[in-house]
């Protein structure tokens, strides 16, 4: 027999209503609800009756909060009732002054939205833990090039350290891998990585489907297996769960898929990697040597092992390696660096500078809103005095104003989140290449929580000063004051304007310095003529290109095909293209200056080029002769060096005729230097010209797996991109073409990080300038209102319009001048944050400061003109009559 439901309302709802509503309303409401509840239990059942009861209780609470009460609140009613009353009263006042409400809300939305957008970028990169279990235990291993520079490691070095170290739970090495997949459309090159067997163990992840690499997978000539990323699995294989065990073809070779990584997996070591394959090295391979620095190493420390303990052990192991192999190490040792530092180190200065800039914008927005609230509080002095006279305490008045500030901040916060959503999309569109964890950037729960916290903090920060200021006066002081005066808040408002001007100057100075830096950077000569130059990278894949002669034949035919395209004036090939991610350095060993330790010999960028490369790029030949068609395989090996290398290695000497070895110090041919060429910026425009050697591609012992084709055109090179692509594919349609771009586009991309900072600073500086001008205008408008009687008297006593305008302008410009003086000192400190982004300009560049001061003064003058003109038009007779 079932028990009949009790015909009583839920007790929790009764307690809730008794805390929210006044006691006389609670008694009546609960009685009505109880009667209906009992009837509904019989008709519809207990569950339906309870839903109805809670819905009606909520309606009653909302009605009480937003409509007038029929009876006064009793002294025993809760604090929440009073707060709801304050909110309702404040909302009515704001609706009566929509202009003030909209201006304050929009100003706050800009500050909160910009800060939230920047936080959404910084949080996953600098603040959040890396997306790996116990990520603080993951470290990277580097070989010291010298005491300040770190470099990659050789396989044999990593092998010995991994075998003998007791600090690591697991360690691995990895390198870049480019896999080409062909199908019905054009060939597509995928980004991948070759890794040793414990790579995923170090990162703390296992495949979602299938398995990870096993020891038997990572052996020389082992089975060809691969693990796919979740994105590649879904985009190219339709998310088919039966993919594990299937054969797929990459680079014309069959691979067995043994696993698929989880959807949330991020490979921060190779951010663009779409697939992974085992490295399959052993110590017998010539490229697994100690001096073959083409691998990167990573390890996971054992629980309880600190970075210092692991570093001490590594130092001991490194010293042993140097003693055992003195000619294969440069005596600089080995370093352990936390993975977080490696991932975020390159972008940390940029993001911190932007965070500082957005903080300034938020402060200016808060100061502006505080000024608005001070002015509004002055206008409500009579109201607050009357409240005090009727028994309201000072705390009660302060709470009323803080509640109104919280309502404004809430509206600004809601609109700010919308602004942040737009801002995040804009930031992602402008994000420079190399910014880590871009996939984690967005408006998430953590971002919304930050926005709520920021809104609350801002509400208290900008609402407290106006609230305390407005609650000071009493009825007697208010009656003595002229109701049309702005009250006693002028000093506070003037101080806020000074702060706004100072903060705006800081942002403008930062923007000016970045603008000058970008201009000077792009004015740097790259060492060649970038105009009318098209570049693209081609590579060979598949078993038919295992022979170097076949590879070189494809490159030669592709070069000839490109030269026949109408509009092409010259074309050439190079193993690495300046101002790209190409990086190929080799040791250079001198015949006439041998060293006991070849690892201490200089190194240089190696360019394997075709005949005509210098002429195509317009790199100047300073002395000697150029490479030509006679420098082929079998001919005496010849090489060109750049001027920087010649000056550093042979200062005051003529290097032509000297002989060098490139790569291995003990074997290989001696290359005779036949010429010296101009310096080229290889890595970035901001870096010094690196040493470089140019040798005939046909004379290098091995054919490069990919090369860059450089084409000079008569007209716009972008217009010929499709024709050049078709020309290369006419030789072999299955070979991928990537990185198709004009050289001017590569030049622009090399300054992308500075441009990103410049665009953000420009936007913030413009907002800051507008808000500062609005602050100056607001204060002077209040001054004109406050001093209306004084201005009328001055006019009646003979002051001209020019005198009145000069008085108001002088007051506004004096505030601006004080703000500029304060801002200059602060700007000198702030610009240290962006020192790493500056190029060719000092942090205290005088011309930038003078230009910013001029702009700020001009904007402030415009902001002063309207209040000054209004003051000049005051009618003295009407003013005195009103008094």
CSV table of N, CA, C and O in Angstrom, one decimal, residues 450-505:
chain,number,residue,atom,x,y,z
A,450,UNK,N,36.8,34.8,-14.8
A,450,UNK,CA,37.7,36.0,-14.7
A,450,UNK,C,36.9,37.2,-14.9
A,450,UNK,O,37.1,38.2,-14.3
A,451,UNK,N,36.0,37.2,-15.9
A,451,UNK,CA,35.2,38.4,-16.3
A,451,UNK,C,34.3,38.8,-15.1
A,451,UNK,O,34.1,40.0,-14.8
A,452,UNK,N,33.7,37.8,-14.4
A,452,UNK,CA,32.8,38.0,-13.3
A,452,UNK,C,33.7,38.6,-12.1
A,452,UNK,O,33.3,39.6,-11.5
A,453,UNK,N,34.8,38.0,-11.9
A,453,UNK,CA,35.7,38.6,-10.8
A,453,UNK,C,36.2,40.0,-11.1
A,453,UNK,O,36.2,40.9,-10.2
A,454,UNK,N,36.5,40.2,-12.4
A,454,UNK,CA,37.0,41.5,-12.8
A,454,UNK,C,35.8,42.6,-12.6
A,454,UNK,O,36.1,43.7,-12.2
A,455,UNK,N,34.6,42.2,-13.0
A,455,UNK,CA,33.5,43.1,-13.0
A,455,UNK,C,33.2,43.5,-11.5
A,455,UNK,O,33.0,44.7,-11.2
A,456,UNK,N,33.3,42.5,-10.6
A,456,UNK,CA,33.1,42.8,-9.2
A,456,UNK,C,34.1,43.7,-8.6
A,456,UNK,O,33.9,44.7,-7.9
A,457,UNK,N,35.4,43.4,-9.0
A,457,UNK,CA,36.5,44.2,-8.5
A,457,UNK,C,36.4,45.7,-9.0
A,457,UNK,O,36.6,46.6,-8.3
A,458,UNK,N,36.1,45.8,-10.3
A,458,UNK,CA,35.9,47.1,-10.9
A,458,UNK,C,34.8,47.9,-10.3
A,458,UNK,O,34.9,49.1,-10.0
A,459,UNK,N,33.7,47.2,-10.0
A,459,UNK,CA,32.5,47.8,-9.4
A,459,UNK,C,32.9,48.4,-8.0
A,459,UNK,O,32.5,49.6,-7.7
A,460,UNK,N,33.6,47.7,-7.2
A,460,UNK,CA,34.0,48.2,-5.9
A,460,UNK,C,35.0,49.3,-6.1
A,460,UNK,O,35.0,50.3,-5.4
A,461,UNK,N,36.0,49.1,-7.0
A,461,UNK,CA,37.1,50.0,-7.2
A,461,UNK,C,36.6,51.4,-7.6
A,461,UNK,O,37.0,52.4,-7.1
A,462,UNK,N,35.7,51.4,-8.7
A,462,UNK,CA,35.3,52.7,-9.2
A,462,UNK,C,34.1,53.3,-8.5
A,462,UNK,O,33.7,54.4,-8.6
A,463,UNK,N,33.4,52.4,-7.6
A,463,UNK,CA,32.2,52.9,-6.9
A,463,UNK,C,32.5,53.4,-5.6
A,463,UNK,O,31.7,54.2,-5.0
A,464,UNK,N,33.6,53.0,-4.9
A,464,UNK,CA,33.8,53.3,-3.5
A,464,UNK,C,34.1,54.8,-3.3
A,464,UNK,O,33.6,55.4,-2.4
A,465,UNK,N,35.0,55.3,-4.1
A,465,UNK,CA,35.4,56.7,-3.9
A,465,UNK,C,34.2,57.7,-4.2
A,465,UNK,O,34.0,58.6,-3.3
A,466,UNK,N,33.5,57.5,-5.3
A,466,UNK,CA,32.3,58.4,-5.4
A,466,UNK,C,31.3,58.2,-4.3
A,466,UNK,O,30.7,59.2,-3.9
A,467,UNK,N,31.1,57.0,-3.8
A,467,UNK,CA,30.1,56.8,-2.8
A,467,UNK,C,30.6,57.4,-1.5
A,467,UNK,O,29.7,58.1,-0.8
A,468,UNK,N,31.8,57.3,-1.1
A,468,UNK,CA,32.3,58.0,0.1
A,468,UNK,C,32.2,59.5,0.0
A,468,UNK,O,31.9,60.2,0.9
A,469,UNK,N,32.6,60.0,-1.2
A,469,UNK,CA,32.5,61.4,-1.4
A,469,UNK,C,31.1,62.0,-1.3
A,469,UNK,O,30.9,63.0,-0.8
A,470,UNK,N,30.2,61.3,-1.9
A,470,UNK,CA,28.8,61.7,-1.9
A,470,UNK,C,28.1,61.7,-0.6
A,470,UNK,O,27.2,62.4,-0.3
A,471,UNK,N,28.6,60.8,0.3
A,471,UNK,CA,28.0,60.6,1.6
A,471,UNK,C,28.5,61.4,2.7
A,471,UNK,O,28.1,61.4,3.8
A,472,UNK,N,29.5,62.3,2.4
A,472,UNK,CA,30.1,63.1,3.4
A,472,UNK,C,29.2,64.2,3.9
A,472,UNK,O,29.1,64.5,5.1
A,473,UNK,N,28.5,64.9,3.0
A,473,UNK,CA,27.8,66.1,3.3
A,473,UNK,C,26.5,65.8,4.1
A,473,UNK,O,26.0,64.7,4.1
A,474,UNK,N,26.0,66.8,4.8
A,474,UNK,CA,24.7,66.7,5.5
A,474,UNK,C,23.8,67.7,4.9
A,474,UNK,O,24.0,68.4,4.0
A,475,UNK,N,22.6,67.8,5.6
A,475,UNK,CA,21.6,68.6,5.1
A,475,UNK,C,22.0,70.1,5.1
A,475,UNK,O,21.7,70.9,4.2
A,476,UNK,N,22.6,70.5,6.2
A,476,UNK,CA,23.0,71.9,6.4
A,476,UNK,C,24.0,72.3,5.3
A,476,UNK,O,23.8,73.4,4.7
A,477,UNK,N,25.0,71.5,5.1
A,477,UNK,CA,26.0,71.8,4.0
A,477,UNK,C,25.4,71.9,2.6
A,477,UNK,O,25.7,72.7,1.8
A,478,UNK,N,24.5,70.9,2.4
A,478,UNK,CA,23.8,70.9,1.1
A,478,UNK,C,23.0,72.1,0.8
A,478,UNK,O,22.9,72.6,-0.3
A,479,UNK,N,22.2,72.6,1.9
A,479,UNK,CA,21.4,73.7,1.7
A,479,UNK,C,22.2,75.0,1.4
A,479,UNK,O,21.9,75.9,0.6
A,480,UNK,N,23.4,75.1,2.1
A,480,UNK,CA,24.3,76.2,1.9
A,480,UNK,C,24.8,76.3,0.5
A,480,UNK,O,25.1,77.3,-0.1
A,481,UNK,N,25.0,75.1,-0.1
A,481,UNK,CA,25.6,75.0,-1.5
A,481,UNK,C,24.6,75.4,-2.5
A,481,UNK,O,23.4,75.2,-2.4
A,482,UNK,N,25.1,76.0,-3.6
A,482,UNK,CA,24.2,76.2,-4.8
A,482,UNK,C,24.0,74.8,-5.4
A,482,UNK,O,24.9,74.1,-5.7
A,483,UNK,N,22.7,74.5,-5.7
A,483,UNK,CA,22.4,73.2,-6.2
A,483,UNK,C,22.9,73.0,-7.6
A,483,UNK,O,22.9,71.9,-8.1
A,484,UNK,N,23.3,74.1,-8.3
A,484,UNK,CA,23.8,73.9,-9.6
A,484,UNK,C,25.3,73.8,-9.7
A,484,UNK,O,25.9,73.8,-10.7
A,485,UNK,N,26.0,73.8,-8.5
A,485,UNK,CA,27.4,73.6,-8.5
A,485,UNK,C,27.8,72.1,-8.5
A,485,UNK,O,27.0,71.3,-8.0
A,486,UNK,N,29.0,71.8,-8.9
A,486,UNK,CA,29.4,70.4,-9.0
A,486,UNK,C,29.8,69.9,-7.7
A,486,UNK,O,30.1,68.7,-7.6
A,487,UNK,N,29.8,70.7,-6.7
A,487,UNK,CA,30.2,70.2,-5.4
A,487,UNK,C,31.6,70.1,-5.1
A,487,UNK,O,32.5,70.7,-5.8
A,488,UNK,N,32.0,69.4,-4.1
A,488,UNK,CA,33.4,69.4,-3.6
A,488,UNK,C,34.3,68.3,-4.2
A,488,UNK,O,35.3,67.9,-3.7
A,489,UNK,N,33.9,67.7,-5.3
A,489,UNK,CA,34.6,66.5,-5.9
A,489,UNK,C,35.6,67.0,-7.0
A,489,UNK,O,36.1,66.1,-7.6
A,490,UNK,N,35.7,68.3,-7.1
A,490,UNK,CA,36.5,68.7,-8.3
A,490,UNK,C,38.0,68.3,-8.2
A,490,UNK,O,38.6,67.9,-9.2
A,491,UNK,N,38.6,68.3,-7.0
A,491,UNK,CA,40.0,67.9,-6.8
A,491,UNK,C,40.2,66.4,-7.1
A,491,UNK,O,41.1,66.1,-7.8
A,492,UNK,N,39.2,65.6,-6.7
A,492,UNK,CA,39.3,64.2,-7.0
A,492,UNK,C,39.2,64.0,-8.5
A,492,UNK,O,39.9,63.2,-9.1
A,493,UNK,N,38.3,64.7,-9.1
A,493,UNK,CA,38.0,64.5,-10.6
A,493,UNK,C,39.3,65.0,-11.4
A,493,UNK,O,39.7,64.4,-12.3
A,494,UNK,N,39.8,66.1,-10.9
A,494,UNK,CA,41.0,66.6,-11.6
A,494,UNK,C,42.2,65.6,-11.5
A,494,UNK,O,42.9,65.3,-12.4
A,495,UNK,N,42.3,64.9,-10.3
A,495,UNK,CA,43.4,63.9,-10.1
A,495,UNK,C,43.1,62.8,-11.0
A,495,UNK,O,44.1,62.2,-11.6
A,496,UNK,N,41.9,62.4,-11.2
A,496,UNK,CA,41.6,61.3,-12.1
A,496,UNK,C,41.9,61.6,-13.6
A,496,UNK,O,42.4,60.8,-14.3
A,497,UNK,N,41.7,62.8,-14.0
A,497,UNK,CA,42.0,63.3,-15.3
A,497,UNK,C,43.5,63.2,-15.5
A,497,UNK,O,44.0,62.8,-16.6
A,498,UNK,N,44.2,63.7,-14.5
A,498,UNK,CA,45.7,63.6,-14.6
A,498,UNK,C,46.2,62.2,-14.8
A,498,UNK,O,47.0,61.9,-15.6
A,499,UNK,N,45.6,61.3,-14.0
A,499,UNK,CA,45.9,59.9,-14.2
A,499,UNK,C,45.6,59.3,-15.6
A,499,UNK,O,46.4,58.6,-16.2
A,500,UNK,N,44.4,59.7,-16.1
A,500,UNK,CA,44.0,59.3,-17.4
A,500,UNK,C,45.0,59.8,-18.5
A,500,UNK,O,45.4,59.0,-19.4
A,501,UNK,N,45.4,61.0,-18.4
A,501,UNK,CA,46.4,61.6,-19.4
A,501,UNK,C,47.7,60.8,-19.2
A,501,UNK,O,48.3,60.5,-20.3
A,502,UNK,N,48.1,60.6,-18.0
A,502,UNK,CA,49.4,59.9,-17.8
A,502,UNK,C,49.4,58.5,-18.4
A,502,UNK,O,50.3,58.0,-19.1
A,503,UNK,N,48.3,57.8,-18.1
A,503,UNK,CA,48.2,56.4,-18.7
A,503,UNK,C,48.1,56.4,-20.2
A,503,UNK,O,48.7,55.5,-20.8
A,504,UNK,N,47.3,57.4,-20.7
A,504,UNK,CA,47.2,57.4,-22.2
A,504,UNK,C,48.6,57.7,-22.8
A,504,UNK,O,49.0,57.2,-23.9
A,505,UNK,N,49.4,58.6,-22.2
A,505,UNK,CA,50.7,58.9,-22.7
A,505,UNK,C,51.6,57.6,-22.7
A,505,UNK,O,52.4,57.4,-23.7
